[in-house]
mmCIF file of C-alpha atoms in Angstrom:
data_model
loop_
_atom_site.group_PDB
_atom_site.id
_atom_site.type_symbol
_atom_site.label_atom_id
_atom_site.label_comp_id
_atom_site.label_asym_id
_atom_site.label_seq_id
_atom_site.Cartn_x
_atom_site.Cartn_y
_atom_site.Cartn_z
ATOM 1 C CA MET A 18 0.000 0.000 0.000
ATOM 2 C CA SER A 19 1.048 3.608 -0.435
ATOM 3 C CA TRP A 20 0.177 6.917 1.185
ATOM 4 C CA LEU A 21 0.408 10.503 0.003
ATOM 5 C CA GLY A 22 1.872 13.225 2.180
ATOM 6 C CA VAL A 23 1.602 16.929 1.324
ATOM 7 C CA ASP A 24 3.587 19.762 2.911
ATOM 8 C CA ILE A 25 2.062 23.178 2.195
ATOM 9 C CA GLY A 26 4.433 25.919 3.328
ATOM 10 C CA GLY A 27 5.124 29.579 2.758
ATOM 11 C CA THR A 28 7.816 29.055 0.132
ATOM 12 C CA LYS A 29 7.264 25.542 -1.186
ATOM 13 C CA ILE A 30 4.827 22.687 -1.687
ATOM 14 C CA GLN A 31 6.393 19.258 -1.132
ATOM 15 C CA LEU A 32 4.645 15.949 -1.871
ATOM 16 C CA VAL A 33 5.710 12.356 -1.294
ATOM 17 C CA ARG A 34 4.220 8.960 -1.928
ATOM 18 C CA CYS A 35 5.372 6.523 0.765
ATOM 19 C CA ASP A 36 5.037 2.814 1.378
ATOM 20 C CA ASP A 37 3.875 1.345 4.697
ATOM 21 C CA ASP A 38 7.390 1.748 6.111
ATOM 22 C CA LEU A 39 7.382 5.453 5.130
ATOM 23 C CA ARG A 40 10.029 4.973 2.468
ATOM 24 C CA VAL A 41 9.661 7.626 -0.234
ATOM 25 C CA LEU A 42 8.591 6.044 -3.535
ATOM 26 C CA ASP A 43 8.048 9.254 -5.485
ATOM 27 C CA SER A 44 8.010 12.983 -4.798
ATOM 28 C CA ARG A 45 7.220 16.419 -6.187
ATOM 29 C CA ARG A 46 8.352 19.893 -5.117
ATOM 30 C CA VAL A 47 7.448 23.357 -6.410
ATOM 31 C CA GLU A 48 7.563 26.898 -5.113
ATOM 32 C CA SER A 49 4.318 28.080 -3.528
ATOM 33 C CA PRO A 50 2.541 30.225 -6.146
ATOM 34 C CA PRO A 51 0.749 33.233 -4.623
ATOM 35 C CA GLY A 52 -3.021 32.792 -4.742
ATOM 36 C CA LYS A 53 -2.825 29.271 -6.195
ATOM 37 C CA ILE A 54 -1.287 27.264 -3.368
ATOM 38 C CA LEU A 55 -4.120 24.823 -2.752
ATOM 39 C CA ALA A 56 -4.942 24.330 -6.438
ATOM 40 C CA THR A 57 -1.285 23.598 -7.136
ATOM 41 C CA ALA A 58 -1.058 21.121 -4.247
ATOM 42 C CA ILE A 59 -4.178 19.298 -5.440
ATOM 43 C CA GLY A 60 -2.849 19.098 -9.001
ATOM 44 C CA LEU A 61 0.452 17.605 -7.851
ATOM 45 C CA ALA A 62 -1.333 15.174 -5.537
ATOM 46 C CA ALA A 63 -3.472 13.971 -8.443
ATOM 47 C CA GLU A 64 -0.269 13.065 -10.297
ATOM 48 C CA LEU A 65 0.785 10.740 -7.466
ATOM 49 C CA ALA A 66 -2.635 9.518 -6.344
ATOM 50 C CA GLU A 67 -2.956 6.318 -8.369
ATOM 51 C CA GLY A 68 -2.992 3.353 -5.986
ATOM 52 C CA ALA A 69 -2.749 5.509 -2.857
ATOM 53 C CA GLN A 70 -4.861 4.449 0.113
ATOM 54 C CA GLY A 71 -5.125 7.899 1.655
ATOM 55 C CA ILE A 72 -3.642 11.367 1.840
ATOM 56 C CA GLY A 73 -2.320 13.476 4.675
ATOM 57 C CA ILE A 74 -1.757 17.228 4.550
ATOM 58 C CA GLY A 75 0.510 19.252 6.812
ATOM 59 C CA ALA A 76 -0.451 22.876 6.212
ATOM 60 C CA ALA A 77 0.784 26.206 7.487
ATOM 61 C CA GLY A 78 -1.453 27.974 10.001
ATOM 62 C CA VAL A 79 -3.598 26.838 12.908
ATOM 63 C CA ILE A 80 -5.735 23.964 11.632
ATOM 64 C CA ASP A 81 -8.976 23.388 13.520
ATOM 65 C CA PRO A 82 -10.446 19.919 14.230
ATOM 66 C CA ASN A 83 -12.537 20.136 11.036
ATOM 67 C CA GLY A 84 -9.493 20.653 8.818
ATOM 68 C CA ALA A 85 -10.069 24.359 8.234
ATOM 69 C CA VAL A 86 -7.429 27.084 8.569
ATOM 70 C CA ALA A 87 -8.441 28.842 11.790
ATOM 71 C CA ALA A 88 -5.602 31.386 11.885
ATOM 72 C CA THR A 89 -2.601 32.359 9.801
ATOM 73 C CA THR A 90 -0.256 35.274 9.139
ATOM 74 C CA ASP A 91 0.088 37.831 6.368
ATOM 75 C CA VAL A 92 2.491 35.458 4.596
ATOM 76 C CA PHE A 93 -0.674 33.608 3.436
ATOM 77 C CA PRO A 94 -3.216 36.218 2.322
ATOM 78 C CA GLY A 95 -6.646 34.660 1.851
ATOM 79 C CA TRP A 96 -5.606 31.365 3.472
ATOM 80 C CA GLU A 97 -7.530 31.812 6.731
ATOM 81 C CA GLY A 98 -10.967 30.193 6.611
ATOM 82 C CA THR A 99 -10.052 27.718 3.858
ATOM 83 C CA ASN A 100 -11.586 24.324 4.626
ATOM 84 C CA LEU A 101 -8.857 22.004 3.389
ATOM 85 C CA THR A 102 -10.772 18.832 4.244
ATOM 86 C CA GLU A 103 -13.796 19.897 2.233
ATOM 87 C CA VAL A 104 -11.904 21.088 -0.842
ATOM 88 C CA VAL A 105 -9.324 18.296 -1.089
ATOM 89 C CA SER A 106 -11.834 15.515 -0.389
ATOM 90 C CA ARG A 107 -14.080 16.826 -3.147
ATOM 91 C CA GLU A 108 -11.235 17.039 -5.664
ATOM 92 C CA LEU A 109 -9.336 13.824 -4.941
ATOM 93 C CA GLY A 110 -11.883 11.471 -3.372
ATOM 94 C CA LEU A 111 -9.330 9.837 -1.039
ATOM 95 C CA PRO A 112 -9.503 9.308 2.729
ATOM 96 C CA LEU A 113 -7.924 12.440 4.142
ATOM 97 C CA VAL A 114 -6.362 13.781 7.334
ATOM 98 C CA VAL A 115 -5.357 17.435 7.692
ATOM 99 C CA ASP A 116 -3.106 18.876 10.382
ATOM 100 C CA ASN A 117 -0.765 21.752 11.044
ATOM 101 C CA ASP A 118 2.589 21.368 9.276
ATOM 102 C CA ALA A 119 4.592 21.427 12.519
ATOM 103 C CA ASN A 120 2.409 18.652 13.953
ATOM 104 C CA ALA A 121 3.032 16.608 10.815
ATOM 105 C CA PHE A 122 6.754 17.355 11.088
ATOM 106 C CA LEU A 123 6.988 16.104 14.661
ATOM 107 C CA HIS A 124 4.789 13.076 13.978
ATOM 108 C CA GLY A 125 7.094 12.112 11.125
ATOM 109 C CA GLU A 126 10.209 12.501 13.261
ATOM 110 C CA ALA A 127 8.582 10.555 16.104
ATOM 111 C CA THR A 128 7.538 7.772 13.747
ATOM 112 C CA ALA A 129 10.660 7.415 11.612
ATOM 113 C CA GLY A 130 13.178 10.096 12.564
ATOM 114 C CA ALA A 131 15.116 11.776 15.347
ATOM 115 C CA ALA A 132 12.366 11.534 18.002
ATOM 116 C CA ARG A 133 11.593 7.866 17.438
ATOM 117 C CA GLY A 134 11.377 6.046 20.757
ATOM 118 C CA TYR A 135 10.869 9.187 22.873
ATOM 119 C CA LYS A 136 7.584 9.702 24.719
ATOM 120 C CA HIS A 137 8.231 13.349 25.593
ATOM 121 C CA ALA A 138 9.355 15.454 22.640
ATOM 122 C CA PHE A 139 8.735 18.702 20.873
ATOM 123 C CA GLY A 140 9.519 20.087 17.455
ATOM 124 C CA ILE A 141 10.243 23.576 16.164
ATOM 125 C CA THR A 142 10.208 24.336 12.449
ATOM 126 C CA VAL A 143 12.169 27.418 11.417
ATOM 127 C CA GLY A 144 11.398 28.516 7.882
ATOM 128 C CA THR A 145 9.445 31.399 6.376
ATOM 129 C CA GLY A 146 7.722 31.457 9.771
ATOM 130 C CA ILE A 147 8.161 29.408 12.936
ATOM 131 C CA GLY A 148 5.923 26.535 13.994
ATOM 132 C CA GLY A 149 5.957 24.165 16.925
ATOM 133 C CA ALA A 150 4.472 20.858 18.033
ATOM 134 C CA LEU A 151 4.319 18.913 21.271
ATOM 135 C CA ILE A 152 4.294 15.242 22.257
ATOM 136 C CA SER A 153 3.642 14.397 25.896
ATOM 137 C CA ASP A 154 3.510 10.809 27.148
ATOM 138 C CA GLY A 155 3.439 9.657 23.527
ATOM 139 C CA VAL A 156 0.431 11.800 22.552
ATOM 140 C CA LEU A 157 0.569 14.573 19.951
ATOM 141 C CA LEU A 158 -1.086 17.566 21.628
ATOM 142 C CA ARG A 159 -3.412 19.743 19.571
ATOM 143 C CA GLY A 160 -5.290 21.864 22.119
ATOM 144 C CA THR A 161 -8.848 23.158 22.001
ATOM 145 C CA ARG A 162 -8.725 24.709 18.514
ATOM 146 C CA GLY A 163 -5.643 23.066 17.035
ATOM 147 C CA GLY A 164 -3.189 25.725 18.181
ATOM 148 C CA ALA A 165 -1.107 23.797 20.739
ATOM 149 C CA GLY A 166 2.617 24.227 20.269
ATOM 150 C CA GLU A 167 2.573 27.527 18.353
ATOM 151 C CA ILE A 168 5.869 28.648 19.887
ATOM 152 C CA GLY A 169 6.537 31.043 17.011
ATOM 153 C CA HIS A 170 3.813 33.350 18.286
ATOM 154 C CA THR A 171 4.729 33.491 21.958
ATOM 155 C CA PRO A 172 5.892 36.877 23.323
ATOM 156 C CA GLY A 173 9.020 37.916 25.176
ATOM 157 C CA PHE A 174 11.451 38.333 22.285
ATOM 158 C CA GLY A 175 11.901 42.090 22.034
ATOM 159 C CA ASN A 176 9.552 44.485 20.279
ATOM 160 C CA GLU A 177 9.958 43.885 16.565
ATOM 161 C CA PRO A 178 6.912 43.316 14.311
ATOM 162 C CA CYS A 179 5.641 39.804 13.677
ATOM 163 C CA THR A 180 3.829 38.555 10.575
ATOM 164 C CA CYS A 181 0.711 37.965 12.690
ATOM 165 C CA GLY A 182 0.436 41.682 13.498
ATOM 166 C CA ALA A 183 1.714 41.496 17.071
ATOM 167 C CA ARG A 184 5.193 42.439 18.276
ATOM 168 C CA GLY A 185 7.990 40.648 20.085
ATOM 169 C CA HIS A 186 7.159 37.101 19.056
ATOM 170 C CA LEU A 187 9.846 34.464 18.459
ATOM 171 C CA GLU A 188 8.993 34.588 14.760
ATOM 172 C CA SER A 189 9.852 38.296 14.691
ATOM 173 C CA ILE A 190 13.514 37.554 15.397
ATOM 174 C CA ALA A 191 14.328 33.994 14.310
ATOM 175 C CA SER A 192 12.309 33.164 11.179
ATOM 176 C CA GLY A 193 13.743 33.304 7.675
ATOM 177 C CA LEU A 194 11.766 36.433 6.852
ATOM 178 C CA SER A 195 12.879 38.128 10.061
ATOM 179 C CA ILE A 196 16.544 37.241 9.579
ATOM 180 C CA SER A 197 16.383 38.852 6.140
ATOM 181 C CA ARG A 198 14.509 41.916 7.435
ATOM 182 C CA ARG A 199 16.762 42.415 10.444
ATOM 183 C CA TYR A 200 19.894 42.294 8.316
ATOM 184 C CA GLY A 201 18.496 45.287 6.456
ATOM 185 C CA ARG A 202 19.212 44.241 2.885
ATOM 186 C CA ASP A 203 16.883 42.855 0.242
ATOM 187 C CA ILE A 204 18.405 39.361 0.333
ATOM 188 C CA SER A 205 17.260 35.969 1.610
ATOM 189 C CA ALA A 206 18.132 34.412 4.962
ATOM 190 C CA GLY A 207 20.326 31.950 3.082
ATOM 191 C CA GLN A 208 22.307 34.809 1.563
ATOM 192 C CA VAL A 209 22.629 36.436 4.995
ATOM 193 C CA ALA A 210 24.038 33.118 6.226
ATOM 194 C CA GLU A 211 26.615 33.094 3.438
ATOM 195 C CA ARG A 212 27.742 36.568 4.457
ATOM 196 C CA ALA A 213 27.944 35.516 8.106
ATOM 197 C CA ARG A 214 30.201 32.607 7.196
ATOM 198 C CA LEU A 215 32.431 35.007 5.270
ATOM 199 C CA GLY A 216 32.864 37.139 8.378
ATOM 200 C CA ASP A 217 30.224 39.866 7.956
ATOM 201 C CA PRO A 218 29.751 41.029 11.589
ATOM 202 C CA GLU A 219 26.198 42.315 11.070
ATOM 203 C CA ALA A 220 25.089 39.052 9.464
ATOM 204 C CA LYS A 221 26.708 37.086 12.277
ATOM 205 C CA ARG A 222 24.967 39.260 14.870
ATOM 206 C CA VAL A 223 21.568 38.578 13.302
ATOM 207 C CA PHE A 224 22.159 34.825 13.432
ATOM 208 C CA ASP A 225 23.586 34.954 16.956
ATOM 209 C CA GLU A 226 20.456 36.739 18.155
ATOM 210 C CA ALA A 227 18.180 34.359 16.269
ATOM 211 C CA GLY A 228 19.993 31.379 17.799
ATOM 212 C CA ALA A 229 19.724 32.820 21.297
ATOM 213 C CA ALA A 230 15.997 33.451 20.839
ATOM 214 C CA LEU A 231 15.522 29.904 19.591
ATOM 215 C CA GLY A 232 17.429 28.631 22.632
ATOM 216 C CA GLN A 233 15.196 30.676 24.921
ATOM 217 C CA ALA A 234 12.099 29.131 23.324
ATOM 218 C CA ILE A 235 13.543 25.612 23.612
ATOM 219 C CA ALA A 236 14.352 26.176 27.277
ATOM 220 C CA VAL A 237 10.802 27.355 28.012
ATOM 221 C CA VAL A 238 9.126 24.399 26.306
ATOM 222 C CA ALA A 239 11.551 21.860 27.781
ATOM 223 C CA THR A 240 10.979 23.214 31.275
ATOM 224 C CA VAL A 241 7.188 23.284 30.955
ATOM 225 C CA LEU A 242 6.894 19.800 29.404
ATOM 226 C CA ASP A 243 9.969 18.174 31.008
ATOM 227 C CA SER A 244 10.863 16.912 27.537
ATOM 228 C CA GLN A 245 13.531 14.441 26.483
ATOM 229 C CA ILE A 246 14.301 15.813 23.023
ATOM 230 C CA ALA A 247 13.784 18.887 20.856
ATOM 231 C CA VAL A 248 13.823 18.270 17.098
ATOM 232 C CA LEU A 249 14.488 21.235 14.827
ATOM 233 C CA GLY A 250 13.596 21.480 11.148
ATOM 234 C CA GLY A 251 12.704 23.895 8.380
ATOM 235 C CA GLY A 252 14.703 25.664 5.705
ATOM 236 C CA VAL A 253 16.575 27.980 8.091
ATOM 237 C CA LEU A 254 18.084 24.899 9.772
ATOM 238 C CA GLY A 255 20.367 24.772 6.745
ATOM 239 C CA SER A 256 22.197 27.442 8.758
ATOM 240 C CA TRP A 257 22.275 25.387 11.974
ATOM 241 C CA ASP A 258 26.048 25.888 12.116
ATOM 242 C CA LEU A 259 25.376 29.595 12.714
ATOM 243 C CA LEU A 260 22.413 29.181 15.056
ATOM 244 C CA GLU A 261 23.713 26.300 17.157
ATOM 245 C CA PRO A 262 26.356 27.993 19.352
ATOM 246 C CA THR A 263 24.111 30.659 20.894
ATOM 247 C CA CYS A 264 21.103 28.322 20.867
ATOM 248 C CA ARG A 265 22.816 25.622 22.934
ATOM 249 C CA ALA A 266 24.508 28.145 25.210
ATOM 250 C CA THR A 267 21.168 29.813 26.007
ATOM 251 C CA VAL A 268 19.487 26.483 26.749
ATOM 252 C CA GLN A 269 22.271 25.336 29.066
ATOM 253 C CA ALA A 270 22.314 28.696 30.869
ATOM 254 C CA THR A 271 18.589 28.748 31.565
ATOM 255 C CA VAL A 272 17.116 25.241 32.043
ATOM 256 C CA LEU A 273 16.792 23.501 35.388
ATOM 257 C CA PRO A 274 19.355 20.818 36.235
ATOM 258 C CA THR A 275 16.623 18.231 35.621
ATOM 259 C CA ASN A 276 16.468 19.334 31.982
ATOM 260 C CA ALA A 277 20.205 19.713 31.401
ATOM 261 C CA ASP A 278 20.365 16.445 29.459
ATOM 262 C CA LEU A 279 17.780 17.617 26.907
ATOM 263 C CA LEU A 280 18.748 16.445 23.426
ATOM 264 C CA ILE A 281 18.621 19.073 20.661
ATOM 265 C CA GLU A 282 18.729 17.415 17.260
ATOM 266 C CA PRO A 283 18.171 18.471 13.637
ATOM 267 C CA ALA A 284 15.448 16.536 11.822
ATOM 268 C CA GLN A 285 16.578 13.216 10.360
ATOM 269 C CA LEU A 286 13.952 13.264 7.607
ATOM 270 C CA GLY A 287 15.293 16.519 6.192
ATOM 271 C CA ALA A 288 13.239 18.395 3.624
ATOM 272 C CA TYR A 289 10.718 15.531 3.486
ATOM 273 C CA ALA A 290 9.920 15.630 7.217
ATOM 274 C CA VAL A 291 6.522 17.369 7.034
ATOM 275 C CA ALA A 292 5.346 15.430 3.978
ATOM 276 C CA ILE A 293 6.440 12.062 5.412
ATOM 277 C CA GLY A 294 4.768 12.955 8.697
ATOM 278 C CA ALA A 295 1.562 13.812 6.852
ATOM 279 C CA ALA A 296 1.686 10.449 5.071
ATOM 280 C CA ALA A 297 2.207 8.765 8.451
ATOM 281 C CA LEU A 298 -0.859 10.576 9.827
ATOM 282 C CA ALA A 299 -2.908 9.247 6.906
ATOM 283 C CA ALA A 300 -1.647 5.705 7.433
ATOM 284 C CA GLY A 301 -2.325 5.945 11.170
ATOM 285 C CA GLN A 302 -5.872 7.143 10.643
ATOM 286 C CA ALA A 303 -6.558 4.142 8.426
ATOM 287 C CA SER A 304 -5.181 1.578 10.859
#
């Protein structure tokens, strides 16, 4: 049997078709086209759908229990209110499960990646925005309206503007968009990273501050949940070499002694993590 997994993010749409052991049999990846994200995802899924037993979607934003986008940021204009379950089910006719992309990410890593075997884990995805997901006693937590784990939109990180309209959120200092904005040039976070590695002090400062903020967030979640492992993913983790020093130093300086052995690991499933996790959610719903 095979399962489809779809990752709908701010910069890309990633699809995989997996077997029962979550091995990737086929895949597709395109940039997210403004105003046509869902239609593009459905079209790509149709290309891989033959023989699939079900489809899972990990989508950006807060996803409510009915599979609708309950909240999002200005990165996704017009996305809020979209009922993904209704639209995708109508178009593809496959059994479907829809969840937040960070939840899918962590489920994938807990099923077949870095968090496998751990009952107390959390994930943080650092890309265009920042998402988070929580596992406690082996259960993926979703909260009342699907918003559990949204660490990117917690306050206490200065006073800079966030994509959600508030100020001082983690996303306002550590996301890809924020790294680019805070450097003050019209270049991507990846290009800022290249300059940091070449010795640009301003670029290095931006990444040092982003890493410290990420470490602060990890320390808070680890302390509240008494977690065993934090798994980090997303496109900005391609610059983990720049984020890691201040991130780890901040965690070690702030957690309780009982949390000092917290593991902090990059995702093992790499760029496929969300899509594989979504496929695993679909397979789990069918079992």
